[in-house]
């Protein structure tokens, strides 16, 4: 039973296969959080709490005269409130009609629902009735008529619990929400660290690990999108936890807008974690009867290290967030013309790339920025989603048909949220731009942003894009968003409701995406925010893959993809092989290394194919067939981080079939040394009792014909699963700078003779 309720003692215990979560409504009707961690029994964990009088931590009136140990400032709570005696970071801050900022939530009841709840207008984990259950706990403020429902979705097989919140004003007087987080989680004890992923344009998802110290630490975004700067995913773990050991919690915020994840270690070393919409640009008025749903948080716990937390999150994103035809369908190997031509192309040039690409086994040609309106550089044309036929030398339909006739699919780049000052759309609708009347909105990449919080703007975009896509044989759309949002203001919101703009923008974006993806179920959408500027579980509900970074340098991608691997599966990571010297860094890496990196993602190319040598073309053919051979394993297998790009000489990762029949080990030397220390890989995910053969993948082997490679095994040798796990093997040495190797390990029957 995933949900156990002890009605007499008002204890709610949620069990997943390997974790337990518990709450209890106490005698004061406060909903306490009593436990989250490794799976245990249903017993009342609140009995083990230790409460003492913490001078200057006050007590609720009804109990304060007789018990000074009972304080909102030290109790472990399920959803904490600002203004009534809890001085820590809190999840809810409201402004009542009399101007006071105070709320107290008391337990009023619960219900259990079949299946997994959904959230109107927002992305959320979905599941069929048999896979999930929902518990809803009702809280209310006895003074203000505000009701707060806490939603818990339990996917026990996945080891996942989701949380969401619904707030309703059941009175007649307005309530203004100033902060309304989606999750509050308290721990009574523990020495925690957290892993967060920070970055910048072209260098997203940098790994950072710090202790949770006294005071408040936070990551977040006030940039309109989830941002390059901080990703809305974190891991909290016990000190010293590593890939295979230790208690670890993963939290993924299913939201593409502004967020705040904050942690506080308090006066008595208790830790509180809060995750939700960023309060800086948020306030929301609830008139009597109004309701607001807050976005979802996915939580998972593992008692066996960081790797398992990542794999739990990967699985739930792959199977219960991503939707549509492309969720499980084999995605095409693509070629994108951006780094090949930038804005400088003609229809003929594009057709030539597509023709050549087809010969190499590439399946989809993507026409990037520059095909529409007046768009010779990034300073004009955004918003005018009409083809520039002069530049293309034909209509868009003719171009697409001509490419499709070559036997390769056609895809297109769009940035529907963007608008240039120099565009017909702006000239027609200057009021559609996000900006504060009387001020000139800040430019970023020379452009502005359309007010997606407005229904008329959403309707226009849905109509224009539908017409465009409906008229051409297109199977792929790259949905870009190339700036952050500031000067936040919507001309259709009252002055008292401008604090709703940021969230309404995201709701508008979700509506547009929902309608377009429903209308065009056969089109594969790829998200992009100038690379990974909007890389989050929320977007993945609409769009099953996101361009990982504008950096295509294989070595920089090692750390970007390493960081991303903590919270996102390989199947959502957009990755391409590009040319050398690399356009962002000037670095030269072997083609095989670039291929190896790109295979840890959706896989494609982004280079001028006409400049390749015959040998390079042959290698690309080989890469594509290697990728296709291992497609199912790579996209659906279990991901293991073996070594990090931030230390040592070689980054190693492994993708194993969940039943332990095969695994693909990839190794890239990020640091080349003379007289190197051997790089040993202890293989995970295999069966101890089975025998395996190790093979060097063809495109790597070919370069060393007839040579026994400088490593600890010979291709085809038979080794037991137990030996591979306990003792492992040594990765071949680097023969070139930034050398990569792929080693395929497959179970063989009996002795593999
Ligand atoms: C962004 C994307 C690139 C490319 C350009 C086009 O930067 O991340 O891949 O599409 O826009 O302007």
XYZ file of C-alpha atoms and ligand atoms in Angstrom:
765
model
C 0.000 0.000 0.000
C 1.540 3.262 -1.079
C -0.583 5.366 1.290
C -1.152 4.291 4.897
C -3.387 6.425 7.061
C -3.730 6.012 10.789
C -6.979 7.913 11.326
C -6.871 7.675 15.077
C -3.463 9.312 15.391
C -3.798 11.278 12.149
C -0.568 9.902 10.734
C -0.047 9.798 6.961
C 2.674 7.465 5.745
C 3.602 7.293 2.069
C 5.691 4.339 0.957
C 7.521 3.885 -2.291
C 9.566 0.825 -3.089
C 12.617 2.139 -1.225
C 11.532 5.283 0.601
C 9.054 6.457 3.206
C 7.542 9.887 3.771
C 5.475 10.715 6.825
C 3.306 13.542 8.214
C 1.123 13.909 11.232
C -1.604 16.329 12.281
C -0.814 17.028 15.934
C -3.114 18.006 18.822
C -2.897 21.669 17.784
C -3.891 20.694 14.211
C -0.480 21.675 12.915
C 0.616 19.391 10.086
C 4.036 18.181 11.139
C 6.559 16.655 8.794
C 7.893 13.630 10.612
C 10.087 11.696 8.177
C 11.484 11.369 4.673
C 14.199 8.865 3.877
C 14.998 5.209 3.548
C 11.996 2.880 3.661
C 10.753 2.153 7.155
C 7.540 1.182 8.952
C 4.393 3.214 9.629
C 5.222 4.002 13.254
C 4.782 7.541 14.511
C 8.135 9.248 13.999
C 6.922 12.350 15.849
C 7.348 10.385 19.085
C 11.080 10.583 18.499
C 11.165 14.364 18.130
C 13.087 16.391 20.626
C 11.565 19.744 21.561
C 13.003 22.191 24.095
C 12.366 25.777 25.081
C 14.398 27.897 22.664
C 14.233 31.311 24.296
C 12.999 33.932 21.811
C 11.210 31.296 19.781
C 7.632 32.070 20.759
C 4.663 29.784 21.252
C 1.183 29.800 19.719
C -1.285 31.454 22.104
C -3.406 28.420 22.838
C -0.420 26.389 24.083
C 2.119 28.998 25.130
C 0.908 29.366 28.698
C 1.621 25.760 29.551
C 4.295 24.595 27.116
C 7.173 26.777 26.002
C 8.804 24.019 24.026
C 6.093 24.081 21.364
C 7.152 26.683 18.838
C 6.440 27.251 15.153
C 10.060 28.381 15.027
C 11.415 24.922 15.709
C 8.682 22.472 14.724
C 9.142 20.425 11.591
C 6.288 21.456 9.357
C 4.808 20.379 6.096
C 3.977 23.876 4.836
C 5.285 26.813 6.857
C 3.820 30.322 7.125
C 5.357 33.746 7.462
C 4.330 36.155 10.190
C 3.094 33.959 13.017
C 6.172 32.885 14.902
C 8.239 30.900 12.397
C 11.307 33.062 11.800
C 12.980 30.701 9.360
C 12.482 30.792 5.606
C 8.820 29.987 5.039
C 6.743 28.633 2.184
C 3.737 30.947 2.348
C 3.543 34.713 2.812
C 0.188 36.373 2.348
C -1.148 39.866 2.713
C -4.614 39.918 4.189
C -7.270 42.487 3.446
C -6.353 44.536 6.526
C -2.742 44.795 5.329
C -1.357 42.284 7.833
C 1.125 39.697 6.581
C 0.263 36.603 8.556
C -1.131 33.136 8.059
C -1.589 30.075 10.234
C -2.531 26.828 8.635
C -4.339 24.133 10.528
C -5.282 20.661 9.435
C -8.919 20.221 8.394
C -9.012 16.888 6.590
C -7.752 14.692 3.811
C -8.836 12.592 0.846
C -7.245 9.869 -1.234
C -7.690 9.937 -5.010
C -7.149 7.213 -7.553
C -4.220 7.690 -9.889
C -2.031 10.761 -10.140
C -3.537 14.257 -9.870
C -3.087 16.630 -12.824
C -2.666 20.402 -12.640
C -4.789 22.528 -14.968
C -2.593 24.550 -17.319
C 0.675 23.364 -15.783
C 2.982 20.462 -16.570
C 3.019 17.569 -14.110
C 4.025 13.947 -13.810
C 1.319 11.733 -15.301
C 0.624 8.041 -14.735
C -2.151 5.523 -15.265
C -4.405 4.661 -12.435
C -2.510 1.538 -11.457
C 0.866 3.282 -11.327
C 0.119 6.086 -8.874
C -2.050 7.330 -6.025
C -2.824 10.774 -4.732
C -3.196 12.029 -1.196
C -4.653 15.482 -0.638
C -4.319 17.113 2.764
C -6.458 20.143 3.533
C -5.247 23.003 5.678
C -7.035 26.252 6.421
C -6.316 29.544 8.106
C -9.042 29.928 10.741
C -8.760 33.724 10.546
C -8.734 34.455 6.817
C -10.838 31.754 5.083
C -7.868 30.686 2.999
C -7.694 27.008 2.175
C -4.472 25.302 1.187
C -4.546 21.831 -0.307
C -1.301 19.902 -0.331
C -1.170 17.314 -3.124
C 1.067 14.246 -2.968
C 1.437 11.936 -5.967
C 3.020 8.594 -5.109
C 4.663 6.557 -7.857
C 5.880 3.744 -5.666
C 7.690 1.691 -8.310
C 9.611 4.794 -9.353
C 10.571 5.816 -5.809
C 9.039 9.153 -6.607
C 6.726 11.415 -4.633
C 5.455 14.605 -6.239
C 4.094 17.634 -4.496
C 1.887 20.482 -5.597
C -0.237 23.065 -3.817
C -3.637 24.594 -4.501
C -4.694 27.738 -2.661
C -8.301 28.934 -2.558
C -9.785 32.052 -1.069
C -12.991 30.803 0.466
C -13.913 34.141 1.964
C -15.092 37.363 0.365
C -12.132 39.640 1.070
C -9.080 39.692 -1.194
C -5.957 37.822 -0.171
C -2.669 38.644 -1.863
C -0.133 35.842 -2.106
C 3.346 37.354 -1.799
C 5.181 34.069 -1.728
C 3.659 30.675 -2.364
C 6.157 27.853 -2.638
C 5.360 24.395 -3.908
C 7.327 22.465 -1.323
C 8.605 22.802 2.226
C 10.747 20.019 3.624
C 12.187 19.934 7.140
C 14.801 17.628 8.638
C 15.266 17.390 12.395
C 18.927 16.496 12.150
C 21.588 15.770 9.577
C 24.704 17.261 8.153
C 23.771 17.982 4.564
C 25.413 19.116 1.395
C 23.664 20.231 -1.724
C 24.549 19.902 -5.350
C 23.398 22.680 -7.626
C 24.099 23.500 -11.262
C 25.066 27.053 -12.153
C 26.277 28.559 -15.396
C 26.058 31.176 -18.106
C 25.266 31.286 -21.817
C 27.385 28.637 -23.571
C 28.557 27.162 -20.267
C 25.534 25.784 -18.460
C 25.127 23.179 -15.723
C 28.405 23.584 -13.857
C 28.510 21.251 -10.910
C 28.755 22.773 -7.453
C 28.721 20.986 -4.113
C 28.551 22.867 -0.824
C 27.660 22.200 2.797
C 24.351 23.530 4.065
C 25.573 26.089 6.567
C 23.905 28.287 9.136
C 22.093 31.032 7.323
C 20.194 30.911 4.082
C 21.589 29.698 0.781
C 19.660 29.832 -2.422
C 19.653 29.407 -6.166
C 16.999 30.771 -8.474
C 16.001 32.798 -11.471
C 14.285 36.171 -11.857
C 14.943 36.109 -15.609
C 11.516 35.056 -16.852
C 12.859 31.624 -17.836
C 14.426 28.936 -15.685
C 17.771 30.332 -16.957
C 21.329 29.402 -17.915
C 22.485 30.688 -14.546
C 20.872 28.132 -12.220
C 18.983 24.999 -13.114
C 15.783 24.225 -11.178
C 17.127 20.881 -10.003
C 19.144 20.118 -6.885
C 20.321 17.169 -4.861
C 20.559 17.275 -1.091
C 22.714 14.549 0.394
C 24.397 13.524 3.581
C 27.980 14.666 3.877
C 30.337 12.357 2.053
C 27.684 10.665 -0.085
C 29.118 9.539 -3.414
C 27.837 7.925 -6.591
C 27.097 4.612 -4.916
C 26.770 5.325 -1.216
C 24.865 7.604 1.089
C 21.441 9.057 1.617
C 20.523 11.470 -1.185
C 17.396 13.395 -2.165
C 16.669 14.777 -5.631
C 14.275 17.673 -6.293
C 13.200 18.723 -9.762
C 10.961 21.755 -10.132
C 8.551 21.145 -12.998
C 8.466 24.745 -14.147
C 10.053 26.854 -16.904
C 9.872 30.258 -15.255
C 11.299 32.104 -12.275
C 12.105 29.903 -9.314
C 13.735 29.910 -5.928
C 15.229 26.922 -4.151
C 16.472 27.893 -0.713
C 17.893 26.029 2.233
C 18.407 27.134 5.789
C 20.216 25.471 8.626
C 18.629 26.938 11.725
C 19.673 27.703 15.310
C 19.429 24.074 16.373
C 20.901 22.584 13.205
C 17.584 21.671 11.634
C 17.505 21.996 7.881
C 14.651 23.424 5.852
C 14.399 23.287 2.078
C 11.872 25.335 0.118
C 11.191 25.237 -3.593
C 8.751 27.288 -5.633
C 8.073 30.278 -7.849
C 10.530 33.095 -7.106
C 8.759 35.602 -4.862
C 10.674 38.678 -6.133
C 8.516 39.086 -9.234
C 5.440 37.478 -7.796
C 2.283 38.538 -6.095
C -1.118 37.098 -6.862
C -4.502 38.434 -5.829
C -7.137 35.902 -4.904
C -10.588 37.441 -4.887
C -13.244 35.521 -2.975
C -13.655 32.112 -4.623
C -10.396 32.327 -6.631
C -7.915 29.471 -6.744
C -4.270 29.280 -7.694
C -2.389 26.076 -8.430
C 1.341 26.124 -7.828
C 3.766 24.109 -9.982
C 4.900 20.638 -9.102
C 8.088 19.381 -7.471
C 9.345 15.857 -8.130
C 11.116 14.321 -5.135
C 13.074 11.109 -4.908
C 15.235 9.537 -2.232
C 17.936 6.925 -2.473
C 19.921 5.317 0.304
C 22.524 4.237 -2.221
C 24.099 7.350 -3.577
C 23.835 10.086 -6.153
C 23.783 7.751 -9.124
C 20.528 6.124 -8.057
C 18.870 9.476 -7.411
C 19.773 10.523 -10.956
C 18.494 7.278 -12.432
C 15.173 7.669 -10.568
C 14.789 11.188 -11.927
C 15.830 10.101 -15.443
C 13.170 7.412 -15.435
C 10.344 9.591 -14.227
C 11.212 12.314 -16.762
C 11.515 9.812 -19.608
C 8.396 7.840 -18.780
C 6.081 10.199 -16.878
C 6.959 13.742 -17.994
C 7.798 13.453 -21.701
C 4.701 12.808 -23.771
C 3.521 12.347 -27.300
C 4.541 10.305 -30.318
C 8.216 11.105 -29.902
C 8.447 10.011 -26.309
C 9.569 6.496 -27.262
C 9.927 6.716 -31.026
C 13.442 6.584 -32.446
C 14.484 10.186 -33.054
C 16.172 10.993 -36.368
C 19.856 11.802 -36.673
C 19.804 15.424 -37.777
C 21.988 18.028 -39.376
C 21.469 21.698 -38.511
C 22.892 24.451 -40.727
C 23.559 27.036 -37.967
C 27.304 26.562 -37.471
C 27.690 25.717 -41.171
C 26.250 28.968 -42.531
C 24.878 31.143 -39.711
C 22.642 33.721 -41.492
C 24.511 33.446 -44.733
C 22.718 30.905 -46.921
C 20.490 30.462 -49.942
C 17.923 27.786 -50.696
C 20.448 26.137 -53.003
C 23.081 25.941 -50.295
C 20.593 24.322 -47.916
C 19.572 21.761 -50.521
C 23.234 20.939 -51.149
C 23.813 20.314 -47.420
C 20.699 18.163 -47.200
C 21.718 16.076 -50.272
C 25.200 15.422 -48.952
C 23.864 14.681 -45.469
C 21.498 12.093 -46.854
C 24.438 10.275 -48.436
C 26.062 9.940 -45.009
C 22.961 8.427 -43.406
C 21.622 11.604 -41.786
C 17.826 11.535 -41.578
C 16.659 15.090 -40.910
C 17.773 18.466 -42.204
C 17.063 21.467 -39.948
C 16.955 24.978 -41.377
C 17.990 27.301 -38.558
C 17.625 31.068 -38.069
C 17.532 33.495 -41.017
C 14.866 32.088 -43.374
C 12.077 34.571 -42.636
C 11.209 38.278 -42.739
C 14.097 40.711 -42.935
C 16.638 38.617 -41.087
C 20.213 38.942 -42.311
C 21.524 39.169 -38.754
C 20.030 39.077 -35.286
C 18.940 42.730 -35.212
C 15.697 42.479 -37.180
C 12.845 40.340 -38.420
C 11.803 38.385 -35.329
C 8.036 38.064 -35.258
C 7.651 38.025 -39.042
C 7.109 34.321 -39.528
C 6.820 34.568 -43.290
C 9.553 33.081 -45.506
C 12.060 35.318 -47.234
C 11.504 33.871 -50.703
C 14.099 36.121 -52.264
C 16.777 34.644 -50.039
C 15.517 31.083 -50.387
C 15.082 31.470 -54.144
C 11.702 29.716 -53.930
C 8.721 29.344 -51.641
C 9.189 27.625 -48.312
C 6.933 24.826 -49.485
C 9.066 24.299 -52.594
C 12.240 24.256 -50.534
C 10.845 21.788 -48.005
C 9.452 19.555 -50.749
C 12.715 19.592 -52.615
C 14.597 18.520 -49.476
C 12.068 15.827 -48.649
C 12.337 14.572 -52.238
C 16.030 13.891 -51.535
C 14.865 11.326 -48.974
C 15.627 13.410 -45.883
C 13.108 15.006 -43.512
C 12.722 18.740 -43.142
C 12.838 20.758 -39.895
C 12.646 24.444 -39.105
C 13.833 26.959 -36.471
C 11.368 29.320 -34.778
C 11.558 31.831 -31.985
C 7.863 32.613 -31.464
C 8.358 34.540 -28.213
C 10.836 36.963 -29.798
C 10.118 40.267 -31.538
C 12.504 42.742 -33.205
C 11.939 46.487 -33.150
C 12.582 46.348 -36.889
C 9.747 43.977 -37.756
C 6.330 44.289 -39.339
C 4.808 42.645 -36.284
C 6.162 45.380 -34.017
C 5.042 48.071 -36.409
C 1.540 46.584 -36.328
C 1.395 45.776 -32.599
C 3.831 47.889 -30.590
C 1.738 47.163 -27.478
C 2.461 43.428 -27.721
C 6.028 43.899 -26.495
C 6.852 43.300 -22.842
C 7.776 46.710 -21.487
C 6.790 49.426 -19.075
C 4.887 52.313 -20.710
C 7.053 55.435 -20.780
C 10.332 53.477 -20.549
C 12.308 51.912 -23.386
C 12.604 48.187 -22.659
C 16.109 46.788 -22.383
C 17.393 45.013 -25.492
C 19.069 41.652 -25.318
C 20.625 40.132 -28.452
C 19.072 43.263 -29.991
C 15.557 41.996 -29.433
C 12.477 42.210 -27.269
C 10.003 39.657 -26.077
C 6.299 39.260 -26.888
C 3.818 39.468 -24.050
C 2.829 35.812 -23.878
C 0.692 36.528 -20.808
C -1.876 38.042 -23.222
C -4.461 35.790 -24.747
C -4.588 37.765 -28.013
C -0.819 37.330 -28.432
C -1.047 33.606 -27.677
C -3.914 33.272 -30.177
C -1.994 35.100 -32.874
C 1.087 32.920 -32.427
C -0.941 29.713 -32.416
C -2.671 30.773 -35.616
C 0.452 32.010 -37.436
C 2.601 29.035 -36.526
C -0.211 26.586 -37.315
C -0.646 28.097 -40.732
C 3.089 27.979 -41.350
C 3.586 24.391 -40.214
C 0.365 23.184 -41.807
C 1.524 24.290 -45.248
C 4.860 22.461 -45.493
C 6.115 18.869 -45.108
C 7.848 19.493 -41.783
C 8.639 16.916 -39.082
C 10.762 18.915 -36.629
C 10.647 22.339 -34.969
C 13.410 23.963 -32.928
C 11.612 26.309 -30.500
C 14.144 28.899 -29.392
C 13.988 31.759 -26.899
C 17.041 33.942 -27.102
C 16.758 36.336 -24.216
C 15.824 36.727 -20.569
C 12.867 38.925 -19.610
C 13.017 42.229 -17.780
C 10.898 45.417 -17.780
C 8.111 43.102 -16.727
C 4.757 44.644 -17.357
C 1.669 43.668 -19.263
C -0.589 46.298 -20.715
C -3.643 44.147 -20.092
C -3.112 43.658 -16.356
C -4.334 46.173 -13.756
C -1.646 48.009 -11.841
C -2.389 45.936 -8.736
C -1.827 42.689 -10.645
C 1.502 43.352 -12.389
C 3.121 40.912 -9.933
C 1.265 38.167 -11.794
C 3.011 38.872 -15.085
C 5.901 36.400 -14.857
C 3.750 33.441 -13.918
C 1.060 34.388 -16.438
C 3.772 34.503 -19.134
C 4.734 30.908 -18.360
C 1.087 29.825 -18.293
C 0.674 31.499 -21.703
C 3.717 29.716 -23.095
C 2.389 26.388 -21.819
C -0.995 27.032 -23.442
C 0.631 27.793 -26.804
C 2.843 24.714 -26.601
C -0.030 22.483 -25.555
C -2.169 23.590 -28.483
C 0.567 23.400 -31.090
C 1.877 20.029 -29.981
C -1.667 18.687 -29.940
C -2.322 20.045 -33.433
C 0.925 18.643 -34.812
C 1.488 15.370 -32.959
C 3.843 14.081 -35.654
C 6.292 16.957 -35.317
C 9.320 16.441 -33.097
C 9.855 19.642 -31.089
C 13.255 20.527 -29.651
C 13.439 23.282 -27.034
C 16.221 25.842 -26.923
C 16.896 28.952 -24.889
C 20.085 30.188 -26.527
C 21.292 26.653 -25.677
C 20.345 25.519 -22.175
C 18.632 28.710 -20.969
C 15.323 26.945 -20.435
C 16.296 23.393 -19.634
C 13.770 22.088 -17.129
C 11.285 19.314 -16.448
C 8.392 21.712 -17.140
C 9.358 22.266 -20.765
C 9.987 18.546 -21.246
C 6.275 17.902 -20.661
C 5.610 19.593 -24.011
C 8.889 19.088 -25.836
C 10.884 15.860 -25.416
C 14.397 17.220 -26.071
C 16.281 20.487 -25.489
C 19.444 21.833 -27.151
C 21.965 21.522 -24.335
C 24.251 24.476 -24.979
C 25.481 26.790 -27.701
C 28.880 25.317 -26.936
C 29.547 22.392 -29.221
C 33.157 21.900 -28.065
C 33.348 18.244 -27.022
C 35.544 18.932 -23.990
C 33.369 21.767 -22.652
C 30.347 19.596 -23.327
C 31.871 16.986 -20.991
C 31.207 19.175 -17.978
C 27.906 20.569 -19.277
C 26.551 17.082 -19.900
C 28.084 15.784 -16.667
C 26.172 18.464 -14.730
C 22.984 17.826 -16.684
C 23.212 14.083 -16.071
C 22.414 14.590 -12.387
C 18.883 15.747 -13.190
C 18.114 14.850 -16.809
C 18.238 11.718 -18.957
C 20.422 11.442 -22.051
C 17.275 11.197 -24.209
C 16.416 14.880 -23.628
C 19.898 16.343 -24.161
C 20.391 17.945 -27.603
C 23.956 17.213 -28.779
C 25.755 17.761 -32.100
C 29.096 17.014 -33.698
C 30.556 20.278 -35.009
C 33.674 21.306 -36.876
C 37.230 22.007 -35.645
C 38.707 24.335 -34.644
C 35.561 24.666 -32.561
C 33.664 27.906 -33.150
C 33.272 28.730 -29.477
C 36.660 27.740 -28.078
C 39.026 27.257 -31.015
C 39.884 23.813 -29.670
C 40.735 20.926 -31.970
C 39.469 17.503 -30.956
C 39.307 14.252 -32.935
C 36.092 13.556 -34.842
C 35.705 10.331 -32.862
C 35.737 12.303 -29.593
C 33.115 14.703 -30.907
C 31.014 11.721 -31.983
C 31.410 10.040 -28.613
C 30.179 13.160 -26.788
C 27.265 13.681 -29.149
C 26.184 10.078 -28.630
C 25.466 10.948 -24.984
C 22.399 12.775 -26.234
C 19.976 13.015 -29.118
C 22.870 13.006 -31.640
C 23.232 15.113 -34.738
C 25.634 17.237 -36.777
C 26.163 20.960 -37.166
C 28.964 21.656 -39.632
C 29.617 22.415 -43.279
C 29.563 18.988 -44.780
C 31.002 20.186 -48.089
C 34.294 20.906 -46.337
C 34.789 17.365 -45.045
C 37.382 14.961 -46.436
C 36.415 11.500 -47.721
C 37.928 9.937 -44.563
C 35.847 12.198 -42.357
C 32.719 11.333 -44.312
C 33.469 7.646 -43.925
C 33.939 8.140 -40.189
C 30.612 9.959 -39.938
C 28.858 7.067 -41.686
C 30.438 4.751 -39.139
C 29.408 6.987 -36.228
C 25.820 7.040 -37.380
C 25.663 3.282 -37.676
C 27.283 2.890 -34.214
C 24.751 5.294 -32.725
C 21.859 3.507 -34.384
C 23.146 0.127 -33.279
C 23.136 1.290 -29.660
C 20.132 3.634 -29.930
C 17.793 1.819 -27.535
C 20.538 1.237 -24.994
C 21.647 4.877 -25.059
C 18.195 6.426 -24.927
C 16.513 4.057 -22.494
C 19.374 2.515 -20.520
C 20.519 3.245 -16.963
C 23.120 5.985 -16.775
C 26.162 5.674 -14.495
C 28.717 8.405 -13.881
C 32.003 6.579 -13.440
C 34.416 9.517 -13.274
C 34.050 13.256 -13.423
C 35.463 15.792 -15.916
C 36.331 17.987 -12.946
C 39.126 15.765 -11.699
C 41.664 13.259 -12.988
C 42.400 12.805 -16.656
C 39.496 10.889 -18.122
C 35.720 11.313 -17.942
C 33.919 7.990 -18.039
C 30.224 7.228 -18.167
C 28.290 4.100 -18.794
C 24.820 3.307 -20.080
C 23.624 -0.150 -19.114
C 20.633 -2.129 -20.162
C 18.383 -2.383 -17.042
C 18.471 -6.183 -17.202
C 22.283 -6.266 -17.262
C 22.670 -7.840 -20.703
C 24.805 -5.102 -22.256
C 26.466 -1.824 -21.435
C 28.272 0.896 -23.334
C 31.221 2.532 -21.603
C 32.379 5.874 -23.014
C 35.651 7.448 -21.956
C 37.067 10.823 -22.992
C 40.509 12.050 -21.943
C 39.933 15.642 -20.887
C 43.491 16.042 -19.666
C 46.416 14.434 -21.398
C 49.507 13.564 -19.389
C 52.826 11.917 -20.096
C 53.336 8.590 -18.342
C 49.659 8.526 -17.336
C 48.129 6.829 -14.352
C 45.855 4.016 -15.577
C 42.143 4.801 -15.661
C 40.267 1.897 -14.138
C 36.552 1.438 -14.708
C 34.547 -0.652 -12.273
C 31.564 -1.543 -14.396
C 28.101 -1.170 -12.895
C 24.705 -2.519 -13.818
C 25.871 -6.027 -14.876
C 25.014 -9.438 -13.417
C 27.770 -10.877 -11.213
C 27.081 -14.437 -12.312
C 27.062 -13.773 -16.062
C 30.004 -13.745 -18.485
C 30.698 -10.825 -20.746
C 32.803 -9.933 -23.740
C 34.377 -6.525 -24.195
C 34.633 -4.945 -27.623
C 36.179 -1.734 -28.750
C 33.615 -0.057 -30.976
C 34.464 -0.162 -34.665
C 34.964 3.517 -35.288
C 37.597 3.601 -32.569
C 39.276 0.309 -33.337
C 39.853 0.961 -37.009
C 42.648 3.388 -36.337
C 44.868 0.733 -34.798
C 44.647 -2.198 -37.223
C 46.188 -5.398 -36.024
C 47.634 -3.802 -32.926
C 47.098 -5.026 -29.411
C 45.965 -1.829 -27.789
C 47.745 -0.373 -24.785
C 45.080 -1.435 -22.315
C 44.219 -4.154 -19.879
C 42.054 -6.359 -22.074
C 41.879 -7.576 -25.614
C 38.802 -7.009 -27.706
C 36.504 -10.037 -27.401
C 38.037 -11.407 -24.175
C 35.610 -13.059 -21.721
C 35.289 -11.693 -18.174
C 32.723 -12.354 -15.462
C 30.237 -9.698 -14.325
C 31.607 -9.990 -10.781
C 35.162 -9.259 -11.958
C 34.026 -6.333 -14.041
C 32.203 -4.879 -11.035
C 34.831 -5.577 -8.420
C 38.060 -5.215 -10.348
C 36.999 -3.581 -13.599
C 39.220 -2.955 -16.594
C 41.661 -0.291 -17.649
C 40.642 2.196 -20.331
C 43.071 2.230 -23.272
C 45.586 5.024 -23.005
C 45.198 8.244 -24.929
C 47.029 8.056 -28.231
C 45.891 11.510 -29.348
C 45.029 14.636 -27.398
C 41.445 14.423 -26.128
C 41.166 10.803 -27.167
C 37.839 9.030 -26.721
C 37.063 5.319 -26.491
C 33.828 3.428 -26.548
C 33.814 -0.052 -25.074
C 30.784 -2.216 -25.638
C 30.243 -5.022 -23.135
C 27.788 -7.783 -23.902
C 26.677 -10.866 -22.043
C 27.609 -14.096 -23.770
C 26.027 -17.444 -23.143
C 28.059 -19.961 -21.105
C 31.748 -19.440 -21.586
C 31.398 -17.265 -24.686
C 33.222 -19.718 -26.862
C 20.380 30.374 -30.463
C 20.483 28.870 -30.565
C 21.398 28.504 -31.714
C 20.870 29.098 -32.990
C 20.711 30.599 -32.837
C 20.029 31.205 -34.028
O 21.544 30.939 -30.034
O 20.913 28.308 -29.368
O 21.514 27.116 -31.820
O 19.630 28.515 -33.291
O 19.946 30.923 -31.690
O 19.888 32.574 -33.914
